[in-house]
Amino acid sequence: MARIEDYALLGDLETAALVSNEGSVDWLCLPRFDSPACFAALLDGPDAGRWILAPAAGGTCTRRRYVEDSLVLETEWETTDGTVRIIDFMPPRGQAPDIVRIVEGVSGRVSMHGELTLRFDYGRVRPWVHHDGDQLLAVAGPDAVRLRTPAPTSGHEWSTISDFTVSAGDRVPFVLTWSASYAQHPRPVDAEEALQDTLTYWQGWCDRGHDLTGPYQGAVRRSLLTLKALTYEPTGGILAAATTSLPEQLGGPRNWDYRYCWLRDSTYTLQALIAGGYLDEAKAWREWLLRAVAGDPADLQIMYALDGTRRLPESELDWLAGYENSSPVRVGNAAADQLQIDVWGETLDGLALARESGLASEEDAWALQVALMEHLEGTWDTPDNGLWEVRGPRRHFTHSKVMAWVAADRMARAVRRHPTLHGPADRWEALRDTIHADVLAHGFDHDRKTFVQSYGATALDASLLILPRVGFLPGDDPRVLGTIDAISRELTRDGLVLRYQNSDSDDGLPGGEGLFLACSFWMVDALHLAGRQPEAVELFERLLDLRNDVGLLSEEWDPAGKRQLGNTPQAFSHFALVTSALQLHAGRGHGSHEPIRHPGVPTA
């Protein structure tokens, strides 16, 4: 089975596919990110559905790359008979989702093999397949998939086989299109026209952003493209990742469905996109948020579906073995029912950033923020499940309290700075000061000179590294410096940062996990803000080396196996990369240790 880092991402802003460096599309959900997969080999094996298209001799590609700043993937094989290139992409959504593959002969004469194995409902349902004019039609229940290609095709053991040869200059297209089985057939897509449309779309999107400079501009641009690919265009929702159940520990049970919109992840992604100059995405997300959280602020959830649906029941797909036998495979996510106080802070911080970045305030948006803040006033001191969604007992997590401080701080400052925004600024400032004192009194271990994961505990937590970034304390405050040193000493493995020690924190689950990549980026930020620039740069550049060959990061890193773990591509990892890179860009040459925020957003 391919490693997680062997996959590249294709997408059309409504769903996504993962294609391996062996030319196999092993993951694709149609028509939405969170729809049942028709290719689920990623979580089992070939019979769960895949689409392989590669030289008949097989093997890993010689090289691959995205075409400029786009999601158009080129994969090349150099064989003894010649060189062949496959161009893979998903064009901007028209009537229906399409995945297009163009086989291009570069030199010589190469024998090719294609094998399309469609399995609807996460590998469970084999469709009936027959010829329908010049195309193949596969139908099962509500799903219909059409394949159009000039290459020869034949059926074999519930798969469609295509064996053919390409010479230099040949271009053989394959177009796979989904539609509802009961709907009118969608208009056919011309592969070459779709290729140009796709390149034009992504180039146009990149041109709308800031003209990024600095030594890490390529990495930042690729991460921004990846974050954009994880947005759901029809609603403005922002996903955590494109996959479900890729394990945090190989063979373990920490396998979750990330194809949903966490408010926390969304607001952090928003920060990265705004920093890149993409205010349209901020506006679309704000409108999504207003719809999703409408109602009683007490009912605010930590996550929603792409369209704002609240109920995300969690279930297990016992017919799938799981990635490298890591079971169970889950769909849905029971964490939607958890209480995580920090989400109020992250949401209000994200909206503040959007406002101060030039996104005009709207009456409904401000009314929502006031309602959220008023609810938080009565609940900030409640035990919760925390940032990491622990399934053990609720606690007074230090990070949750700090983010409640962020909420009060941003709301009070908004009223002070904007005459048209009304609210009890005095009361919110008093609450801000109360929370600040509470955290310093109960969340700091004076003997060890470090902040701790939760009140009354001794365990450390990587989330404590964000305290200077949100302005809770200056980056060179002795308490921050002590926390950096304690985490470096006690919460790192192979120089990278753990979320927390499983042995010290009852998270309700057995086993361990890899290194959560965003935590090491937070260490980069903390080191930078502490004035330890060389250490920050060294760690950041090491993290860049963990990206795969096309610049993608999953959720975690396995230091023993030297491989990526967890769902991929992970928004949390990519927005952390963007913000750390921009911090380092800004800090070079003038000794600035202030957190990067847009003008008008205070840092203390």
Coordinates of C-alpha atoms in Angstrom, one line a residue:
M1 CA 0.0 0.0 0.0
A2 CA 1.2 3.5 -0.8
R3 CA 2.4 5.7 2.0
I4 CA 0.4 8.7 2.9
E5 CA 3.1 11.0 1.5
D6 CA 2.9 9.1 -1.8
Y7 CA -0.4 10.8 -2.6
A8 CA -1.1 14.1 -4.5
L9 CA -4.4 16.1 -4.3
L10 CA -6.8 16.8 -7.1
G11 CA -9.9 18.9 -6.4
D12 CA -12.7 21.1 -7.9
L13 CA -13.7 23.0 -4.7
E14 CA -16.5 20.6 -4.0
T15 CA -14.7 17.3 -3.7
A16 CA -11.2 15.9 -3.9
A17 CA -9.3 12.9 -5.1
L18 CA -5.9 11.4 -4.0
V19 CA -3.7 9.9 -6.7
S20 CA -0.6 7.9 -5.8
N21 CA 2.8 8.0 -7.3
E22 CA 2.0 4.7 -9.0
G23 CA -0.8 6.4 -11.0
S24 CA -3.7 5.1 -8.9
V25 CA -6.7 7.2 -7.8
D26 CA -7.3 5.5 -4.5
W27 CA -9.7 8.0 -2.9
L28 CA -12.6 9.9 -4.4
C29 CA -16.0 10.9 -2.9
L30 CA -18.8 12.0 -5.2
P31 CA -20.4 14.4 -5.5
R32 CA -19.1 16.1 -2.3
F33 CA -16.1 15.9 0.0
D34 CA -18.3 14.1 2.6
S35 CA -20.2 11.8 0.2
P36 CA -19.6 8.0 0.2
A37 CA -16.4 7.2 -1.7
C38 CA -16.5 5.4 -5.0
F39 CA -12.7 4.8 -4.8
A40 CA -11.8 3.7 -1.3
A41 CA -8.7 1.6 -1.9
L42 CA -6.9 4.0 0.4
L43 CA -8.8 2.4 3.3
D44 CA -8.7 -1.3 2.3
G45 CA -7.3 -2.5 -1.1
P46 CA -8.0 -2.4 -4.8
D47 CA -11.3 -4.2 -4.6
A48 CA -12.7 -1.2 -2.5
G49 CA -12.4 0.9 -5.7
R50 CA -9.6 2.6 -7.5
W51 CA -8.6 3.9 -10.9
I52 CA -5.0 3.0 -12.0
L53 CA -3.6 4.4 -15.2
A54 CA 0.2 3.8 -15.7
P55 CA 2.7 2.0 -17.8
A56 CA 1.9 -1.7 -18.1
A57 CA 5.2 -2.5 -16.4
G58 CA 3.9 -0.6 -13.3
G59 CA 6.1 0.9 -10.6
T60 CA 6.6 4.3 -9.0
C61 CA 6.8 7.3 -11.2
T62 CA 10.1 8.9 -12.0
R63 CA 8.9 12.4 -11.1
R64 CA 5.8 14.4 -10.7
R65 CA 4.8 18.0 -10.2
Y66 CA 1.9 20.5 -10.2
V67 CA 1.8 22.7 -13.2
E68 CA 2.8 26.1 -12.0
D69 CA 0.4 27.4 -9.3
S70 CA -2.5 25.0 -9.9
L71 CA -3.9 21.6 -9.0
V72 CA -3.1 20.1 -12.4
L73 CA -0.7 17.2 -11.7
E74 CA 1.8 15.9 -14.1
T75 CA 3.3 12.4 -13.4
E76 CA 6.1 11.0 -15.6
W77 CA 7.6 7.5 -16.0
E78 CA 10.8 6.9 -17.8
T79 CA 10.7 3.3 -19.0
T80 CA 13.0 1.2 -21.1
D81 CA 10.7 1.8 -24.1
G82 CA 10.2 5.5 -23.6
T83 CA 8.7 8.3 -21.5
V84 CA 5.1 8.8 -20.7
R85 CA 3.3 11.6 -18.8
I86 CA -0.2 11.5 -17.3
I87 CA -1.9 14.8 -16.7
D88 CA -4.5 14.6 -13.9
F89 CA -7.0 17.3 -12.8
M90 CA -10.5 18.1 -11.8
P91 CA -11.9 21.0 -13.8
P92 CA -13.9 23.7 -12.1
R93 CA -17.4 22.3 -11.4
G94 CA -19.9 22.7 -14.2
Q95 CA -23.0 20.6 -14.4
A96 CA -21.3 17.7 -12.7
P97 CA -18.0 16.6 -11.1
D98 CA -15.3 15.3 -13.5
I99 CA -11.9 13.8 -13.1
V100 CA -9.8 14.0 -16.3
R101 CA -6.7 12.0 -17.1
I102 CA -4.7 12.7 -20.3
V103 CA -2.0 10.2 -21.2
E104 CA 0.7 11.9 -23.2
G105 CA 3.5 10.2 -25.0
V106 CA 6.8 12.0 -24.5
S107 CA 9.3 9.8 -26.2
G108 CA 9.5 6.2 -27.6
R109 CA 6.5 3.9 -27.5
V110 CA 5.1 2.9 -24.1
S111 CA 2.5 0.2 -23.4
M112 CA -0.2 1.5 -20.9
H113 CA -2.6 -0.3 -18.6
G114 CA -5.8 1.2 -17.2
E115 CA -8.0 -0.5 -14.6
L116 CA -11.2 1.2 -13.4
T117 CA -12.8 -0.4 -10.4
L118 CA -15.8 1.5 -9.3
R119 CA -17.3 0.6 -5.8
F120 CA -20.0 2.9 -4.5
D121 CA -20.7 3.4 -0.8
Y122 CA -17.1 3.1 0.4
G123 CA -16.4 -0.1 -1.5
R124 CA -19.5 -1.9 -0.6
V125 CA -21.6 -1.7 -3.8
R126 CA -20.6 -3.0 -7.2
P127 CA -22.4 -1.2 -10.0
W128 CA -23.8 -2.6 -13.2
V129 CA -21.6 -1.5 -16.1
H130 CA -22.6 -1.4 -19.8
H131 CA -21.8 0.6 -23.0
D132 CA -24.1 3.6 -23.6
G133 CA -23.2 4.9 -27.0
D134 CA -19.6 6.1 -27.0
Q135 CA -19.2 5.8 -23.3
L136 CA -19.3 3.4 -20.4
L137 CA -22.1 3.8 -17.9
A138 CA -21.9 2.4 -14.3
V139 CA -25.0 2.6 -12.2
A140 CA -25.9 1.6 -8.6
G141 CA -28.8 3.2 -6.7
P142 CA -28.5 7.0 -6.8
D143 CA -25.1 7.0 -8.4
A144 CA -24.1 7.0 -12.1
V145 CA -20.6 7.3 -13.5
R146 CA -19.7 7.7 -17.1
L147 CA -16.3 7.1 -18.7
R148 CA -15.4 8.5 -22.1
T149 CA -12.2 7.7 -23.8
P150 CA -11.0 6.8 -27.3
A151 CA -8.8 4.0 -25.8
P152 CA -10.1 0.4 -26.0
T153 CA -12.0 -0.9 -23.0
S154 CA -13.2 -4.3 -21.8
G155 CA -14.8 -5.8 -18.7
H156 CA -12.9 -8.2 -16.5
E157 CA -13.9 -9.4 -13.0
W158 CA -16.0 -6.3 -12.1
S159 CA -13.4 -3.9 -13.5
T160 CA -13.0 -2.0 -16.7
I161 CA -9.6 -2.7 -18.4
S162 CA -7.9 -0.5 -21.0
D163 CA -4.7 -1.7 -22.6
F164 CA -3.1 0.6 -25.3
T165 CA 0.2 2.1 -26.5
V166 CA 1.2 5.7 -26.8
S167 CA 4.0 7.1 -29.0
A168 CA 5.7 10.5 -28.7
G169 CA 3.1 13.2 -29.4
D170 CA 0.0 11.1 -28.6
R171 CA -2.5 12.4 -26.2
V172 CA -5.2 9.9 -25.0
P173 CA -7.9 11.4 -22.8
F174 CA -10.0 9.7 -20.1
V175 CA -13.0 11.6 -18.6
L176 CA -14.9 10.2 -15.7
T177 CA -18.1 12.0 -14.8
W178 CA -20.6 11.5 -11.9
S179 CA -24.3 12.3 -12.0
A180 CA -27.3 11.2 -10.1
S181 CA -28.6 8.1 -11.8
Y182 CA -32.1 9.5 -12.0
A183 CA -31.0 12.9 -13.5
Q184 CA -30.5 14.0 -17.0
H185 CA -27.1 13.1 -18.5
P186 CA -24.6 16.0 -17.9
R187 CA -23.0 17.7 -20.9
P188 CA -19.7 15.9 -21.9
V189 CA -16.5 17.7 -21.1
D190 CA -13.7 18.1 -23.6
A191 CA -10.5 17.1 -21.9
E192 CA -8.2 19.6 -23.6
E193 CA -10.6 22.5 -23.1
A194 CA -11.1 21.5 -19.5
L195 CA -7.3 21.5 -19.0
Q196 CA -7.0 25.1 -20.2
D197 CA -10.0 26.1 -18.1
T198 CA -8.5 24.5 -15.0
L199 CA -5.1 26.2 -15.5
T200 CA -6.8 29.5 -16.1
Y201 CA -8.9 29.2 -13.0
W202 CA -6.0 28.5 -10.6
Q203 CA -3.8 31.1 -12.1
G204 CA -6.5 33.7 -11.8
W205 CA -7.1 32.7 -8.2
C206 CA -3.4 33.1 -7.4
D207 CA -3.2 36.5 -9.1
R208 CA -6.0 37.8 -6.8
G209 CA -3.7 37.3 -3.7
H210 CA -0.8 39.3 -2.4
D211 CA 2.4 39.2 -4.3
L212 CA 4.3 37.1 -1.8
T213 CA 8.0 37.4 -1.5
G214 CA 10.7 35.9 0.7
P215 CA 12.6 32.7 0.9
Y216 CA 9.6 30.6 1.5
Q217 CA 7.2 32.0 -1.0
G218 CA 6.9 28.8 -3.0
A219 CA 6.0 26.8 0.1
V220 CA 3.5 29.4 1.2
R221 CA 1.8 29.6 -2.2
R222 CA 1.4 25.8 -2.4
S223 CA -0.1 25.7 1.1
L224 CA -2.5 28.5 0.2
L225 CA -3.6 26.6 -2.9
T226 CA -4.1 23.5 -0.7
L227 CA -6.2 25.4 1.8
K228 CA -8.3 26.8 -1.1
A229 CA -8.8 23.3 -2.4
L230 CA -10.3 22.4 1.0
T231 CA -13.0 25.1 0.8
Y232 CA -16.5 24.1 -0.3
E233 CA -17.4 26.6 -3.0
P234 CA -21.2 26.4 -2.8
T235 CA -21.4 27.3 0.9
G236 CA -18.0 28.8 1.9
G237 CA -17.4 26.1 4.5
I238 CA -13.7 25.1 5.1
L239 CA -12.8 21.5 5.7
A240 CA -10.2 20.1 8.1
A241 CA -9.0 17.5 5.6
A242 CA -10.0 15.6 2.5
T243 CA -10.0 12.1 4.0
T244 CA -11.4 9.9 6.8
S245 CA -9.7 7.4 9.1
L246 CA -6.1 7.7 8.1
P247 CA -4.5 6.7 11.3
E248 CA -2.6 8.8 13.9
Q249 CA -0.9 5.5 14.9
L250 CA -0.5 2.7 12.4
G251 CA -2.6 -0.2 13.6
G252 CA -4.3 1.9 16.2
P253 CA -7.9 3.1 16.7
R254 CA -7.2 6.9 16.5
N255 CA -8.9 7.1 13.1
W256 CA -11.3 10.0 12.6
D257 CA -13.4 11.5 9.8
Y258 CA -12.1 15.0 9.0
R259 CA -14.3 15.9 6.1
Y260 CA -16.2 18.5 8.1
C261 CA -15.9 22.1 9.1
W262 CA -14.4 22.7 12.5
L263 CA -14.8 26.3 13.6
R264 CA -11.3 26.3 15.0
D265 CA -9.6 24.9 11.9
S266 CA -11.8 27.2 9.7
T267 CA -10.8 30.3 11.6
Y268 CA -7.1 29.4 11.5
T269 CA -7.4 28.7 7.7
L270 CA -9.1 32.0 7.4
Q271 CA -6.1 33.8 9.0
A272 CA -3.8 32.2 6.4
L273 CA -6.0 33.0 3.5
I274 CA -6.5 36.6 4.6
A275 CA -2.7 36.9 5.1
G276 CA -2.5 35.8 1.5
G277 CA -4.9 38.5 0.4
Y278 CA -8.0 36.4 -0.2
L279 CA -10.9 38.3 1.4
D280 CA -13.6 36.7 -0.8
E281 CA -13.0 33.5 1.1
A282 CA -13.3 35.3 4.4
K283 CA -16.6 36.8 3.3
A284 CA -18.0 33.5 2.1
W285 CA -16.9 31.8 5.4
R286 CA -18.6 34.5 7.4
E287 CA -21.8 34.0 5.6
W288 CA -21.5 30.2 6.1
L289 CA -20.9 30.8 9.8
L290 CA -24.0 33.0 10.2
R291 CA -26.1 30.3 8.7
A292 CA -24.5 27.4 10.5
V293 CA -24.6 28.8 14.0
A294 CA -28.0 30.5 13.7
G295 CA -30.0 29.9 16.9
D296 CA -29.2 29.8 20.6
P297 CA -25.5 30.6 21.2
A298 CA -25.5 27.9 23.8
D299 CA -26.0 25.4 21.0
L300 CA -22.7 26.5 19.2
Q301 CA -21.0 23.3 18.0
I302 CA -17.3 22.8 17.4
M303 CA -18.0 21.5 13.9
Y304 CA -20.6 21.3 11.2
A305 CA -21.1 19.7 7.8
L306 CA -20.2 21.5 4.6
D307 CA -23.7 22.9 4.4
G308 CA -24.0 23.7 8.1
T309 CA -25.8 20.5 9.1
R310 CA -25.4 19.9 12.8
R311 CA -26.0 16.2 13.3
L312 CA -22.9 14.2 12.3
P313 CA -23.5 10.7 13.8
E314 CA -20.4 8.6 14.0
S315 CA -20.4 5.0 12.6
E316 CA -17.9 2.3 11.7
L317 CA -17.5 0.7 8.3
D318 CA -16.7 -2.8 9.3
W319 CA -16.3 -4.1 5.7
L320 CA -13.1 -2.0 5.3
A321 CA -9.9 -3.2 6.8
G322 CA -8.5 0.3 7.3
Y323 CA -5.3 1.9 6.1
E324 CA -2.6 -0.6 6.7
N325 CA -5.1 -2.5 8.9
S326 CA -5.8 0.5 11.1
S327 CA -9.3 0.0 12.2
P328 CA -12.0 1.0 12.7
V329 CA -12.8 3.1 9.6
R330 CA -15.2 5.8 10.8
V331 CA -17.6 8.2 9.0
G332 CA -19.3 11.0 10.9
N333 CA -17.7 12.4 14.1
A334 CA -19.0 12.2 17.6
A335 CA -16.8 15.1 18.7
A336 CA -19.5 17.3 17.3
D337 CA -21.3 17.0 20.6
Q338 CA -18.3 18.0 22.8
L339 CA -17.9 21.3 24.7
Q340 CA -14.8 23.2 23.7
I341 CA -14.6 26.6 25.2
D342 CA -11.7 27.7 23.0
V343 CA -14.0 27.7 19.9
W344 CA -15.8 30.8 21.0
G345 CA -12.4 32.6 21.2
E346 CA -11.1 31.3 17.9
T347 CA -14.4 32.2 16.1
L348 CA -14.5 35.8 17.5
D349 CA -10.8 36.2 16.8
G350 CA -11.2 35.1 13.2
L351 CA -14.1 37.5 12.7
A352 CA -12.1 40.3 14.3
L353 CA -9.2 39.6 11.9
A354 CA -11.6 39.7 8.9
R355 CA -13.1 43.0 10.1
E356 CA -9.7 44.6 10.6
S357 CA -8.5 43.3 7.2
G358 CA -11.1 45.3 5.4
L359 CA -14.2 43.1 5.4
A360 CA -17.1 45.4 6.1
S361 CA -19.0 44.7 9.2
E362 CA -22.6 43.6 8.8
E363 CA -25.3 44.0 11.4
D364 CA -26.1 40.3 11.6
A365 CA -22.4 39.4 11.9
W366 CA -21.9 41.8 14.8
A367 CA -25.2 40.7 16.5
L368 CA -23.9 37.1 16.3
Q369 CA -20.6 38.1 17.9
V370 CA -22.3 39.9 20.7
A371 CA -24.6 36.9 21.4
L372 CA -21.6 34.5 21.4
M373 CA -19.7 36.8 23.8
E374 CA -22.6 37.1 26.1
H375 CA -22.9 33.4 26.3
L376 CA -19.2 33.0 26.9
E377 CA -19.4 35.4 29.9
G378 CA -21.4 32.8 31.7
T379 CA -19.5 29.7 30.6
W380 CA -15.8 30.5 30.3
D381 CA -15.0 28.9 33.7
T382 CA -16.8 25.6 32.8
P383 CA -14.6 22.5 32.4
D384 CA -14.5 21.3 28.8
N385 CA -13.1 18.8 26.4
G386 CA -10.4 21.1 25.2
L387 CA -8.6 21.8 21.9
W388 CA -7.6 18.1 21.4
E389 CA -11.2 16.8 21.8
V390 CA -10.2 14.4 24.6
R391 CA -12.8 11.7 25.2
G392 CA -11.9 11.5 28.9
P393 CA -13.2 13.6 31.8
R394 CA -13.7 17.3 31.2
R395 CA -11.1 19.7 32.7
H396 CA -10.2 23.3 33.1
F397 CA -7.8 23.4 30.1
T398 CA -5.4 26.4 30.2
H399 CA -5.7 26.9 26.4
S400 CA -9.5 27.1 26.6
K401 CA -9.2 29.8 29.2
V402 CA -6.7 31.7 27.2
M403 CA -9.0 31.7 24.2
A404 CA -11.8 32.9 26.3
W405 CA -9.5 35.8 27.2
V406 CA -8.9 36.3 23.4
A407 CA -12.7 36.6 22.9
A408 CA -13.2 39.2 25.6
D409 CA -10.1 41.1 24.4
R410 CA -11.2 41.3 20.7
M411 CA -14.7 42.2 21.5
A412 CA -13.8 45.0 23.9
R413 CA -11.3 46.4 21.4
A414 CA -13.8 46.2 18.6
V415 CA -16.2 48.5 20.5
R416 CA -13.4 50.9 21.4
R417 CA -12.1 51.1 17.8
H418 CA -15.4 51.2 15.8
P419 CA -18.0 53.7 16.8
T420 CA -20.7 51.8 14.9
L421 CA -20.2 48.6 16.9
H422 CA -22.0 48.7 20.3
G423 CA -21.5 46.5 23.3
P424 CA -20.5 46.7 27.0
A425 CA -16.8 47.3 26.5
D426 CA -16.2 48.0 30.2
R427 CA -17.7 44.7 31.2
W428 CA -15.8 42.8 28.6
E429 CA -12.5 44.5 29.6
A430 CA -13.1 43.5 33.3
L431 CA -13.8 40.0 32.2
R432 CA -10.6 39.9 30.1
D433 CA -8.6 41.0 33.2
T434 CA -10.4 38.4 35.4
I435 CA -9.6 35.6 33.0
H436 CA -6.0 36.7 32.6
A437 CA -5.5 36.7 36.4
D438 CA -7.2 33.3 36.7
V439 CA -4.9 31.7 34.1
L440 CA -1.8 33.1 35.8
A441 CA -3.0 31.9 39.2
H442 CA -4.1 28.4 38.2
G443 CA -2.5 27.5 34.8
F444 CA 1.1 28.3 35.7
D445 CA 3.4 26.0 37.7
H446 CA 5.7 28.3 39.6
D447 CA 8.0 25.5 40.7
R448 CA 8.6 24.3 37.2
K449 CA 8.3 27.8 35.6
T450 CA 5.9 26.6 32.9
F451 CA 2.2 26.8 32.0
V452 CA 0.5 23.5 32.3
Q453 CA -2.2 21.7 30.2
S454 CA -5.0 22.1 32.8
Y455 CA -5.6 23.6 36.2
G456 CA -4.1 21.6 39.0
A457 CA -2.2 19.2 36.7
T458 CA 1.5 18.9 35.8
A459 CA 1.1 17.7 32.2
L460 CA 2.4 20.0 29.4
D461 CA 0.5 20.8 26.2
A462 CA 1.8 22.2 22.9
S463 CA -1.1 24.6 22.7
L464 CA 0.5 26.6 25.4
L465 CA 3.0 27.8 22.8
I466 CA 0.4 30.1 21.2
L467 CA 0.1 32.4 24.3
P468 CA 2.4 35.0 22.9
R469 CA 1.0 34.7 19.4
V470 CA -2.5 35.7 20.6
G471 CA -1.1 38.5 22.8
F472 CA -1.8 36.9 26.2
L473 CA 1.9 37.6 27.2
P474 CA 4.9 39.1 25.4
G475 CA 7.1 36.6 23.6
D476 CA 10.0 37.3 25.9
D477 CA 8.1 37.1 29.1
P478 CA 9.9 34.7 31.5
R479 CA 6.8 32.6 31.9
V480 CA 6.7 32.1 28.1
L481 CA 10.4 31.4 28.0
G482 CA 10.0 28.8 30.7
T483 CA 7.2 27.2 28.9
I484 CA 9.2 27.0 25.7
D485 CA 12.1 25.4 27.5
A486 CA 9.8 22.9 29.4
I487 CA 8.1 21.8 26.2
S488 CA 11.5 21.5 24.4
R489 CA 12.8 19.4 27.3
E490 CA 9.8 17.2 28.0
L491 CA 7.4 17.2 25.1
T492 CA 9.6 16.7 22.0
R493 CA 10.6 13.6 20.1
D494 CA 13.4 13.8 17.6
G495 CA 13.3 17.5 17.9
L496 CA 9.6 17.8 17.0
V497 CA 6.7 18.7 19.3
L498 CA 4.0 16.3 20.6
R499 CA 0.6 17.6 21.4
Y500 CA 0.8 16.1 24.9
Q501 CA 2.1 13.0 26.5
N502 CA -0.6 10.3 26.3
S503 CA 0.7 8.8 29.6
D504 CA 0.1 12.1 31.4
S505 CA -3.2 13.0 29.9
D506 CA -6.3 10.8 30.0
D507 CA -7.7 11.3 26.6
G508 CA -10.0 8.3 26.7
L509 CA -8.2 6.3 24.1
P510 CA -5.6 3.6 24.1
G511 CA -2.2 3.8 22.4
G512 CA -0.1 6.7 21.2
E513 CA 0.2 8.8 18.1
G514 CA 2.6 10.6 15.9
L515 CA 3.9 14.2 16.1
F516 CA 1.1 16.7 15.4
L517 CA 2.9 18.9 12.8
A518 CA 1.1 22.1 13.7
C519 CA 2.6 22.0 17.2
S520 CA 6.1 22.2 15.8
F521 CA 5.1 25.2 13.7
W522 CA 3.8 26.8 16.9
M523 CA 7.2 26.2 18.4
V524 CA 8.7 28.1 15.4
D525 CA 6.4 31.0 16.2
A526 CA 7.2 31.0 19.9
L527 CA 10.9 30.9 19.3
H528 CA 10.6 33.7 16.8
L529 CA 8.6 35.9 19.2
A530 CA 11.1 35.1 21.9
G531 CA 13.9 36.5 19.8
R532 CA 15.5 33.1 19.1
Q533 CA 15.4 33.6 15.3
P534 CA 18.2 31.1 14.3
E535 CA 16.4 28.3 16.2
A536 CA 13.1 29.2 14.7
V537 CA 14.5 29.2 11.1
E538 CA 16.3 25.9 11.7
L539 CA 13.1 24.2 12.9
F540 CA 10.9 25.7 10.2
E541 CA 13.2 24.5 7.4
R542 CA 13.3 21.0 8.9
L543 CA 9.5 21.0 8.9
L544 CA 9.5 22.0 5.2
D545 CA 11.6 18.9 4.5
L546 CA 8.7 16.8 5.8
R547 CA 6.4 17.8 3.0
N548 CA 6.0 15.3 0.2
D549 CA 7.4 15.8 -3.3
V550 CA 4.5 18.0 -4.3
G551 CA 4.4 20.1 -1.1
L552 CA 1.7 18.4 0.9
L553 CA 1.5 17.7 4.6
S554 CA -0.8 15.3 6.5
E555 CA -1.7 15.7 10.1
E556 CA 1.2 14.0 11.9
W557 CA 4.7 12.7 11.5
D558 CA 6.1 9.3 12.6
P559 CA 9.7 9.9 13.7
A560 CA 10.5 6.2 13.9
G561 CA 9.1 5.3 10.4
K562 CA 10.0 8.6 8.9
R563 CA 6.6 9.0 7.3
Q564 CA 3.4 11.0 7.4
L565 CA 0.4 9.9 9.5
G566 CA -3.2 11.0 9.8
N567 CA -5.7 12.6 7.4
T568 CA -4.3 14.4 4.4
P569 CA -3.9 17.0 3.2
Q570 CA -4.4 18.6 6.6
A571 CA -5.5 22.2 6.9
F572 CA -4.1 22.5 10.4
S573 CA -0.6 21.7 9.0
H574 CA -0.8 24.0 6.0
F575 CA -2.2 27.1 7.7
A576 CA 0.5 26.7 10.4
L577 CA 3.1 26.6 7.7
V578 CA 1.8 29.8 6.1
T579 CA 1.6 31.8 9.3
S580 CA 5.1 30.6 10.5
A581 CA 6.6 31.4 7.1
L582 CA 5.1 34.9 7.1
Q583 CA 6.3 35.5 10.7
L584 CA 9.9 34.6 9.6
H585 CA 9.6 36.7 6.5
A586 CA 8.6 39.7 8.5
G587 CA 11.1 39.2 11.2
R588 CA 14.2 39.0 9.0
G589 CA 16.3 42.1 8.8
H590 CA 14.6 44.3 11.5
G591 CA 14.5 42.1 14.6
S592 CA 10.8 42.3 14.9
H593 CA 9.3 39.8 17.4
E594 CA 5.7 40.9 17.1
P595 CA 3.0 38.4 16.0
I596 CA 1.9 38.9 12.4
R597 CA -1.7 40.3 12.3
H598 CA -3.3 42.7 10.0
P599 CA -3.3 46.4 10.8
G600 CA -5.6 47.3 13.6
V601 CA -5.7 43.9 15.4
P602 CA -4.0 44.3 18.7
T603 CA -1.5 41.8 20.1
A604 CA -1.7 42.5 23.8

